[in-house]
Amino acid sequence: QSALTQPPSASGSPGQSITISCTGTSSDVGGYNFVSWYQQHPGKAPKLLIYEVTKRPSGVPDRFSGSKSGNTASLTVSGLQAEDEADYFCCSYAGSDSWVFGGGTQLTVL
Amino acid sequence: EVQLVQSGAEVKKPGESLKISCKGSGYRFTNYWIGWVRQMPGRGLEWMGIIYPGDSNVRYSPSFQGRVTISADKSISTAYLQWSSLKASDTGMYYCTRWAAVAADNWGQGTPVTVSS
């Protein structure tokens, strides 16, 4: 079970859109539609942003959206705001009641 | 309101044992898996394992199997993560999470564990 691959960093200006990728294998990301995304601000616990690839929990702005193609899932943040500056982690079901996280992407709002 | 409240910070020496806790409230504790996630300083999240408090069914990540024990006491809505012999490499922040089927929809505040001689 290897960690999912995310770019270590991403950046964008306020109002722009950015996309963060999360690459796994056919045994995790590609094999199930159970990808979730989490946002973590410094010193805080992670917060669920997206589940089942595309679904948003209540209270999460629709500026956050998810998608998947093959073994790669993506999180898009539209209309970047200063408060979006945080770390973002993907997670996928990996079979046999196990889960695997990505290494995380640090998003900077310029 | 769903809440997961974890026990406080721990400072231990290598070789010592430790048990940290996570108390759930605001929902039926026995109906949701509780997971544990490690975050080492400045690093990403690592899924350690999960337990179903309703029947104490446990699953471990291969990376943590044999190194930790996950348990739960449904009578007091509390899950536990324990080590029998800590190592310096166990230093990190440990989060408990409620798994609503396919995602961790609620997280505890985290328990920092420091293992140092």
PDB file of C-alpha atoms in Angstrom:
ATOM      1  CA  GLN A   1       0.000   0.000   0.000  1.00  0.00           C
ATOM      2  CA  SER A   2       1.887   3.056  -1.240  1.00  0.00           C
ATOM      3  CA  ALA A   3       0.783   6.606  -0.597  1.00  0.00           C
ATOM      4  CA  LEU A   4      -1.101   8.290  -3.395  1.00  0.00           C
ATOM      5  CA  THR A   5       0.982  10.802  -5.353  1.00  0.00           C
ATOM      6  CA  GLN A   6       0.189  14.493  -5.083  1.00  0.00           C
ATOM      7  CA  PRO A   7       2.268  17.491  -6.174  1.00  0.00           C
ATOM      8  CA  PRO A   8       3.951  18.924  -3.069  1.00  0.00           C
ATOM      9  CA  SER A   9       2.872  22.457  -3.843  1.00  0.00           C
ATOM     10  CA  ALA A  10       0.476  24.530  -5.937  1.00  0.00           C
ATOM     11  CA  SER A  11      -0.265  28.220  -6.137  1.00  0.00           C
ATOM     12  CA  GLY A  12      -2.650  30.699  -7.672  1.00  0.00           C
ATOM     13  CA  SER A  13      -3.819  34.262  -7.406  1.00  0.00           C
ATOM     14  CA  PRO A  14      -7.118  35.295  -5.836  1.00  0.00           C
ATOM     15  CA  GLY A  15      -9.991  34.644  -8.206  1.00  0.00           C
ATOM     16  CA  GLN A  16      -8.091  32.086 -10.258  1.00  0.00           C
ATOM     17  CA  SER A  17      -8.742  28.348 -10.429  1.00  0.00           C
ATOM     18  CA  ILE A  18      -6.275  25.653  -9.548  1.00  0.00           C
ATOM     19  CA  THR A  19      -6.380  21.882  -9.856  1.00  0.00           C
ATOM     20  CA  ILE A  20      -4.565  19.427  -7.594  1.00  0.00           C
ATOM     21  CA  SER A  21      -3.974  15.905  -8.847  1.00  0.00           C
ATOM     22  CA  CYS A  22      -3.886  12.648  -6.912  1.00  0.00           C
ATOM     23  CA  THR A  23      -2.481   9.620  -8.699  1.00  0.00           C
ATOM     24  CA  GLY A  24      -2.853   6.064  -7.537  1.00  0.00           C
ATOM     25  CA  THR A  25      -3.292   2.688  -9.146  1.00  0.00           C
ATOM     26  CA  SER A  26      -6.066   0.426 -10.379  1.00  0.00           C
ATOM     27  CA  SER A  27      -6.091  -1.078  -6.864  1.00  0.00           C
ATOM     28  CA  ASP A  28      -7.170   2.156  -5.238  1.00  0.00           C
ATOM     29  CA  VAL A  29      -8.122   5.349  -7.098  1.00  0.00           C
ATOM     30  CA  GLY A  30      -8.840   3.586 -10.363  1.00  0.00           C
ATOM     31  CA  GLY A  31     -10.694   0.700  -8.826  1.00  0.00           C
ATOM     32  CA  TYR A  32     -13.276   2.483  -6.707  1.00  0.00           C
ATOM     33  CA  ASN A  33     -15.279   5.706  -6.717  1.00  0.00           C
ATOM     34  CA  PHE A  34     -14.353   6.284  -3.094  1.00  0.00           C
ATOM     35  CA  VAL A  35     -11.939   9.194  -3.329  1.00  0.00           C
ATOM     36  CA  SER A  36     -12.188  11.932  -0.723  1.00  0.00           C
ATOM     37  CA  TRP A  37     -10.363  15.223  -0.232  1.00  0.00           C
ATOM     38  CA  TYR A  38      -9.439  17.010   2.983  1.00  0.00           C
ATOM     39  CA  GLN A  39      -8.338  20.540   3.779  1.00  0.00           C
ATOM     40  CA  GLN A  40      -5.981  21.197   6.673  1.00  0.00           C
ATOM     41  CA  HIS A  41      -5.063  24.637   7.951  1.00  0.00           C
ATOM     42  CA  PRO A  42      -1.897  24.959  10.066  1.00  0.00           C
ATOM     43  CA  GLY A  43      -2.358  23.600  13.562  1.00  0.00           C
ATOM     44  CA  LYS A  44      -5.852  22.340  12.818  1.00  0.00           C
ATOM     45  CA  ALA A  45      -7.438  18.973  12.200  1.00  0.00           C
ATOM     46  CA  PRO A  46      -8.261  18.082   8.593  1.00  0.00           C
ATOM     47  CA  LYS A  47     -11.751  18.827   7.282  1.00  0.00           C
ATOM     48  CA  LEU A  48     -13.694  16.803   4.721  1.00  0.00           C
ATOM     49  CA  LEU A  49     -14.194  18.690   1.444  1.00  0.00           C
ATOM     50  CA  ILE A  50     -15.196  16.058  -1.110  1.00  0.00           C
ATOM     51  CA  TYR A  51     -16.312  12.428  -0.852  1.00  0.00           C
ATOM     52  CA  GLU A  52     -17.176   9.740  -3.391  1.00  0.00           C
ATOM     53  CA  VAL A  53     -15.077  11.635  -5.965  1.00  0.00           C
ATOM     54  CA  THR A  54     -17.527  14.484  -6.597  1.00  0.00           C
ATOM     55  CA  LYS A  55     -19.851  14.974  -3.626  1.00  0.00           C
ATOM     56  CA  ARG A  56     -19.644  17.906  -1.204  1.00  0.00           C
ATOM     57  CA  PRO A  57     -20.753  17.721   2.433  1.00  0.00           C
ATOM     58  CA  SER A  58     -23.184  20.417   3.462  1.00  0.00           C
ATOM     59  CA  GLY A  59     -21.407  23.652   4.249  1.00  0.00           C
ATOM     60  CA  VAL A  60     -18.566  23.178   1.765  1.00  0.00           C
ATOM     61  CA  PRO A  61     -18.630  25.939  -0.877  1.00  0.00           C
ATOM     62  CA  ASP A  62     -19.318  24.867  -4.438  1.00  0.00           C
ATOM     63  CA  ARG A  63     -15.992  26.473  -5.385  1.00  0.00           C
ATOM     64  CA  PHE A  64     -14.551  23.082  -4.450  1.00  0.00           C
ATOM     65  CA  SER A  65     -15.150  20.280  -6.926  1.00  0.00           C
ATOM     66  CA  GLY A  66     -13.761  16.823  -7.558  1.00  0.00           C
ATOM     67  CA  SER A  67     -13.336  14.538 -10.528  1.00  0.00           C
ATOM     68  CA  LYS A  68     -11.582  11.350 -11.569  1.00  0.00           C
ATOM     69  CA  SER A  69     -10.137   9.874 -14.728  1.00  0.00           C
ATOM     70  CA  GLY A  70      -8.557   6.458 -14.634  1.00  0.00           C
ATOM     71  CA  ASN A  71      -6.091   6.240 -11.794  1.00  0.00           C
ATOM     72  CA  THR A  72      -5.981   9.996 -11.183  1.00  0.00           C
ATOM     73  CA  ALA A  73      -8.393  12.047  -9.113  1.00  0.00           C
ATOM     74  CA  SER A  74      -8.427  15.824  -9.080  1.00  0.00           C
ATOM     75  CA  LEU A  75      -9.588  18.615  -6.809  1.00  0.00           C
ATOM     76  CA  THR A  76     -10.392  21.958  -8.399  1.00  0.00           C
ATOM     77  CA  VAL A  77     -10.668  25.133  -6.382  1.00  0.00           C
ATOM     78  CA  SER A  78     -12.378  27.904  -8.340  1.00  0.00           C
ATOM     79  CA  GLY A  79     -12.367  31.583  -7.438  1.00  0.00           C
ATOM     80  CA  LEU A  80      -9.396  31.213  -5.103  1.00  0.00           C
ATOM     81  CA  GLN A  81      -9.700  33.068  -1.826  1.00  0.00           C
ATOM     82  CA  ALA A  82      -7.080  33.843   0.791  1.00  0.00           C
ATOM     83  CA  GLU A  83      -8.654  31.409   3.229  1.00  0.00           C
ATOM     84  CA  ASP A  84      -8.112  28.552   0.771  1.00  0.00           C
ATOM     85  CA  GLU A  85      -4.404  28.638   1.596  1.00  0.00           C
ATOM     86  CA  ALA A  86      -3.941  25.289   3.319  1.00  0.00           C
ATOM     87  CA  ASP A  87      -2.720  21.736   2.826  1.00  0.00           C
ATOM     88  CA  TYR A  88      -4.911  19.396   0.800  1.00  0.00           C
ATOM     89  CA  PHE A  89      -4.908  15.621   1.046  1.00  0.00           C
ATOM     90  CA  CYS A  90      -6.618  13.017  -1.090  1.00  0.00           C
ATOM     91  CA  CYS A  91      -7.667   9.611   0.195  1.00  0.00           C
ATOM     92  CA  SER A  92      -8.875   6.483  -1.559  1.00  0.00           C
ATOM     93  CA  TYR A  93     -10.352   3.160  -0.618  1.00  0.00           C
ATOM     94  CA  ALA A  94      -7.764   0.473  -1.347  1.00  0.00           C
ATOM     95  CA  GLY A  95      -9.792  -2.688  -0.870  1.00  0.00           C
ATOM     96  CA  SER A  96     -10.081  -5.097   2.074  1.00  0.00           C
ATOM     97  CA  ASP A  97     -11.423  -2.370   4.368  1.00  0.00           C
ATOM     98  CA  SER A  98      -8.263  -0.301   4.016  1.00  0.00           C
ATOM     99  CA  TRP A  99      -7.615   3.275   2.944  1.00  0.00           C
ATOM    100  CA  VAL A 100      -4.624   5.209   1.694  1.00  0.00           C
ATOM    101  CA  PHE A 101      -3.860   8.934   1.781  1.00  0.00           C
ATOM    102  CA  GLY A 102      -1.876  11.101  -0.570  1.00  0.00           C
ATOM    103  CA  GLY A 103       1.258  12.906   0.520  1.00  0.00           C
ATOM    104  CA  GLY A 104      -0.479  16.265   0.545  1.00  0.00           C
ATOM    105  CA  THR A 105      -0.288  19.475  -1.473  1.00  0.00           C
ATOM    106  CA  GLN A 106       0.472  22.849   0.050  1.00  0.00           C
ATOM    107  CA  LEU A 107      -1.670  25.488  -1.683  1.00  0.00           C
ATOM    108  CA  THR A 108      -0.418  29.052  -1.640  1.00  0.00           C
ATOM    109  CA  VAL A 109      -2.676  31.950  -2.584  1.00  0.00           C
ATOM    110  CA  LEU A 110      -0.384  34.586  -4.044  1.00  0.00           C
TER     111      LEU A 110
ATOM    112  CA  GLU B   1     -23.507  17.985  16.998  1.00  0.00           C
ATOM    113  CA  VAL B   2     -21.042  15.206  16.288  1.00  0.00           C
ATOM    114  CA  GLN B   3     -17.904  15.515  18.396  1.00  0.00           C
ATOM    115  CA  LEU B   4     -14.780  13.425  18.796  1.00  0.00           C
ATOM    116  CA  VAL B   5     -12.752  14.489  21.817  1.00  0.00           C
ATOM    117  CA  GLN B   6      -9.283  13.040  22.206  1.00  0.00           C
ATOM    118  CA  SER B   7      -7.084  12.674  25.252  1.00  0.00           C
ATOM    119  CA  GLY B   8      -4.285  15.140  25.892  1.00  0.00           C
ATOM    120  CA  ALA B   9      -0.669  15.424  24.830  1.00  0.00           C
ATOM    121  CA  GLU B  10       1.728  12.682  25.868  1.00  0.00           C
ATOM    122  CA  VAL B  11       5.501  12.688  26.414  1.00  0.00           C
ATOM    123  CA  LYS B  12       7.028   9.247  26.762  1.00  0.00           C
ATOM    124  CA  LYS B  13      10.368   7.486  26.694  1.00  0.00           C
ATOM    125  CA  PRO B  14      11.296   4.779  24.191  1.00  0.00           C
ATOM    126  CA  GLY B  15      10.106   1.381  25.350  1.00  0.00           C
ATOM    127  CA  GLU B  16       7.209   2.748  27.384  1.00  0.00           C
ATOM    128  CA  SER B  17       3.592   1.849  26.724  1.00  0.00           C
ATOM    129  CA  LEU B  18       0.810   4.270  25.884  1.00  0.00           C
ATOM    130  CA  LYS B  19      -2.943   4.274  25.327  1.00  0.00           C
ATOM    131  CA  ILE B  20      -4.710   7.323  23.916  1.00  0.00           C
ATOM    132  CA  SER B  21      -8.453   7.754  23.675  1.00  0.00           C
ATOM    133  CA  CYS B  22     -11.179   9.258  21.531  1.00  0.00           C
ATOM    134  CA  LYS B  23     -14.674   9.825  22.922  1.00  0.00           C
ATOM    135  CA  GLY B  24     -17.548  10.217  20.503  1.00  0.00           C
ATOM    136  CA  SER B  25     -20.757  12.099  21.184  1.00  0.00           C
ATOM    137  CA  GLY B  26     -23.718  13.495  19.301  1.00  0.00           C
ATOM    138  CA  TYR B  27     -24.353  10.299  17.296  1.00  0.00           C
ATOM    139  CA  ARG B  28     -24.828   6.560  17.744  1.00  0.00           C
ATOM    140  CA  PHE B  29     -21.240   5.497  18.453  1.00  0.00           C
ATOM    141  CA  THR B  30     -21.825   1.851  17.560  1.00  0.00           C
ATOM    142  CA  ASN B  31     -23.048   2.621  14.037  1.00  0.00           C
ATOM    143  CA  TYR B  32     -19.918   4.205  12.554  1.00  0.00           C
ATOM    144  CA  TRP B  33     -16.338   3.046  12.045  1.00  0.00           C
ATOM    145  CA  ILE B  34     -13.702   4.977  13.993  1.00  0.00           C
ATOM    146  CA  GLY B  35     -10.341   5.355  12.320  1.00  0.00           C
ATOM    147  CA  TRP B  36      -6.902   6.474  13.462  1.00  0.00           C
ATOM    148  CA  VAL B  37      -4.619   8.627  11.322  1.00  0.00           C
ATOM    149  CA  ARG B  38      -1.001   9.572  12.001  1.00  0.00           C
ATOM    150  CA  GLN B  39       0.663  12.795  10.940  1.00  0.00           C
ATOM    151  CA  MET B  40       4.363  12.981  11.584  1.00  0.00           C
ATOM    152  CA  PRO B  41       5.889  16.449  12.029  1.00  0.00           C
ATOM    153  CA  GLY B  42       5.716  18.336   8.747  1.00  0.00           C
ATOM    154  CA  ARG B  43       4.468  15.288   6.900  1.00  0.00           C
ATOM    155  CA  GLY B  44       1.302  13.902   5.339  1.00  0.00           C
ATOM    156  CA  LEU B  45      -1.508  11.792   6.692  1.00  0.00           C
ATOM    157  CA  GLU B  46      -1.172   8.032   7.166  1.00  0.00           C
ATOM    158  CA  TRP B  47      -4.152   5.728   7.617  1.00  0.00           C
ATOM    159  CA  MET B  48      -3.440   3.389  10.523  1.00  0.00           C
ATOM    160  CA  GLY B  49      -6.615   1.364  10.912  1.00  0.00           C
ATOM    161  CA  ILE B  50     -10.272   1.376  11.814  1.00  0.00           C
ATOM    162  CA  ILE B  51     -12.638  -0.260  14.269  1.00  0.00           C
ATOM    163  CA  TYR B  52     -16.381  -0.825  14.211  1.00  0.00           C
ATOM    164  CA  PRO B  53     -17.429  -0.259  17.825  1.00  0.00           C
ATOM    165  CA  GLY B  54     -20.633  -2.217  17.335  1.00  0.00           C
ATOM    166  CA  ASP B  55     -18.755  -5.517  17.164  1.00  0.00           C
ATOM    167  CA  SER B  56     -15.087  -4.446  17.666  1.00  0.00           C
ATOM    168  CA  ASN B  57     -14.203  -5.571  14.150  1.00  0.00           C
ATOM    169  CA  VAL B  58     -10.736  -4.101  13.447  1.00  0.00           C
ATOM    170  CA  ARG B  59      -8.729  -3.542  10.290  1.00  0.00           C
ATOM    171  CA  TYR B  60      -5.082  -2.423  10.251  1.00  0.00           C
ATOM    172  CA  SER B  61      -2.866  -0.873   7.637  1.00  0.00           C
ATOM    173  CA  PRO B  62      -0.003  -3.273   6.841  1.00  0.00           C
ATOM    174  CA  SER B  63       2.345  -0.475   7.874  1.00  0.00           C
ATOM    175  CA  PHE B  64       0.962  -0.464  11.406  1.00  0.00           C
ATOM    176  CA  GLN B  65      -0.142  -4.088  11.886  1.00  0.00           C
ATOM    177  CA  GLY B  66       1.620  -5.490  14.938  1.00  0.00           C
ATOM    178  CA  ARG B  67       2.862  -2.079  16.038  1.00  0.00           C
ATOM    179  CA  VAL B  68      -0.365  -0.707  17.502  1.00  0.00           C
ATOM    180  CA  THR B  69      -3.640  -2.029  18.892  1.00  0.00           C
ATOM    181  CA  ILE B  70      -6.984  -0.409  18.192  1.00  0.00           C
ATOM    182  CA  SER B  71      -9.872  -1.097  20.531  1.00  0.00           C
ATOM    183  CA  ALA B  72     -13.166   0.384  21.672  1.00  0.00           C
ATOM    184  CA  ASP B  73     -15.472   0.392  24.664  1.00  0.00           C
ATOM    185  CA  LYS B  74     -18.948   0.981  23.314  1.00  0.00           C
ATOM    186  CA  SER B  75     -20.403   1.364  26.811  1.00  0.00           C
ATOM    187  CA  ILE B  76     -18.580   4.674  27.135  1.00  0.00           C
ATOM    188  CA  SER B  77     -18.442   5.572  23.410  1.00  0.00           C
ATOM    189  CA  THR B  78     -14.654   5.596  23.411  1.00  0.00           C
ATOM    190  CA  ALA B  79     -12.059   4.241  21.021  1.00  0.00           C
ATOM    191  CA  TYR B  80      -8.415   3.652  21.860  1.00  0.00           C
ATOM    192  CA  LEU B  81      -5.037   3.456  20.192  1.00  0.00           C
ATOM    193  CA  GLN B  82      -2.257   1.810  22.119  1.00  0.00           C
ATOM    194  CA  TRP B  83       1.396   0.923  21.903  1.00  0.00           C
ATOM    195  CA  SER B  84       3.186  -1.659  24.045  1.00  0.00           C
ATOM    196  CA  SER B  85       6.686  -0.373  23.363  1.00  0.00           C
ATOM    197  CA  LEU B  86       7.098   3.088  21.898  1.00  0.00           C
ATOM    198  CA  LYS B  87       9.877   4.145  19.544  1.00  0.00           C
ATOM    199  CA  ALA B  88      11.131   7.613  18.713  1.00  0.00           C
ATOM    200  CA  SER B  89       9.644   7.147  15.251  1.00  0.00           C
ATOM    201  CA  ASP B  90       6.165   7.030  16.833  1.00  0.00           C
ATOM    202  CA  THR B  91       6.426  10.754  17.520  1.00  0.00           C
ATOM    203  CA  GLY B  92       3.609  12.560  15.771  1.00  0.00           C
ATOM    204  CA  MET B  93       0.056  13.797  15.886  1.00  0.00           C
ATOM    205  CA  TYR B  94      -2.641  11.170  16.061  1.00  0.00           C
ATOM    206  CA  TYR B  95      -6.175  11.900  14.920  1.00  0.00           C
ATOM    207  CA  CYS B  96      -9.269   9.806  15.423  1.00  0.00           C
ATOM    208  CA  THR B  97     -11.898  10.080  12.720  1.00  0.00           C
ATOM    209  CA  ARG B  98     -15.472   8.999  12.211  1.00  0.00           C
ATOM    210  CA  TRP B  99     -15.818   7.122   8.932  1.00  0.00           C
ATOM    211  CA  ALA B 100     -19.252   7.679   7.420  1.00  0.00           C
ATOM    212  CA  ALA B 101     -19.058   4.730   5.021  1.00  0.00           C
ATOM    213  CA  VAL B 102     -16.540   6.096   2.538  1.00  0.00           C
ATOM    214  CA  ALA B 103     -14.945   9.167   4.064  1.00  0.00           C
ATOM    215  CA  ALA B 104     -13.777  10.613   7.371  1.00  0.00           C
ATOM    216  CA  ASP B 105     -16.523  13.125   7.987  1.00  0.00           C
ATOM    217  CA  ASN B 106     -15.539  14.154  11.496  1.00  0.00           C
ATOM    218  CA  TRP B 107     -12.128  14.445  13.120  1.00  0.00           C
ATOM    219  CA  GLY B 108     -10.906  14.712  16.675  1.00  0.00           C
ATOM    220  CA  GLN B 109      -8.681  17.598  17.664  1.00  0.00           C
ATOM    221  CA  GLY B 110      -5.587  15.385  17.611  1.00  0.00           C
ATOM    222  CA  THR B 111      -3.328  13.964  20.318  1.00  0.00           C
ATOM    223  CA  PRO B 112       0.358  14.919  20.042  1.00  0.00           C
ATOM    224  CA  VAL B 113       2.698  12.133  21.103  1.00  0.00           C
ATOM    225  CA  THR B 114       6.388  12.768  21.729  1.00  0.00           C
ATOM    226  CA  VAL B 115       8.752   9.867  22.287  1.00  0.00           C
ATOM    227  CA  SER B 116      12.191  10.936  23.414  1.00  0.00           C
ATOM    228  CA  SER B 117      14.841   9.719  25.771  1.00  0.00           C
TER     229      SER B 117
END
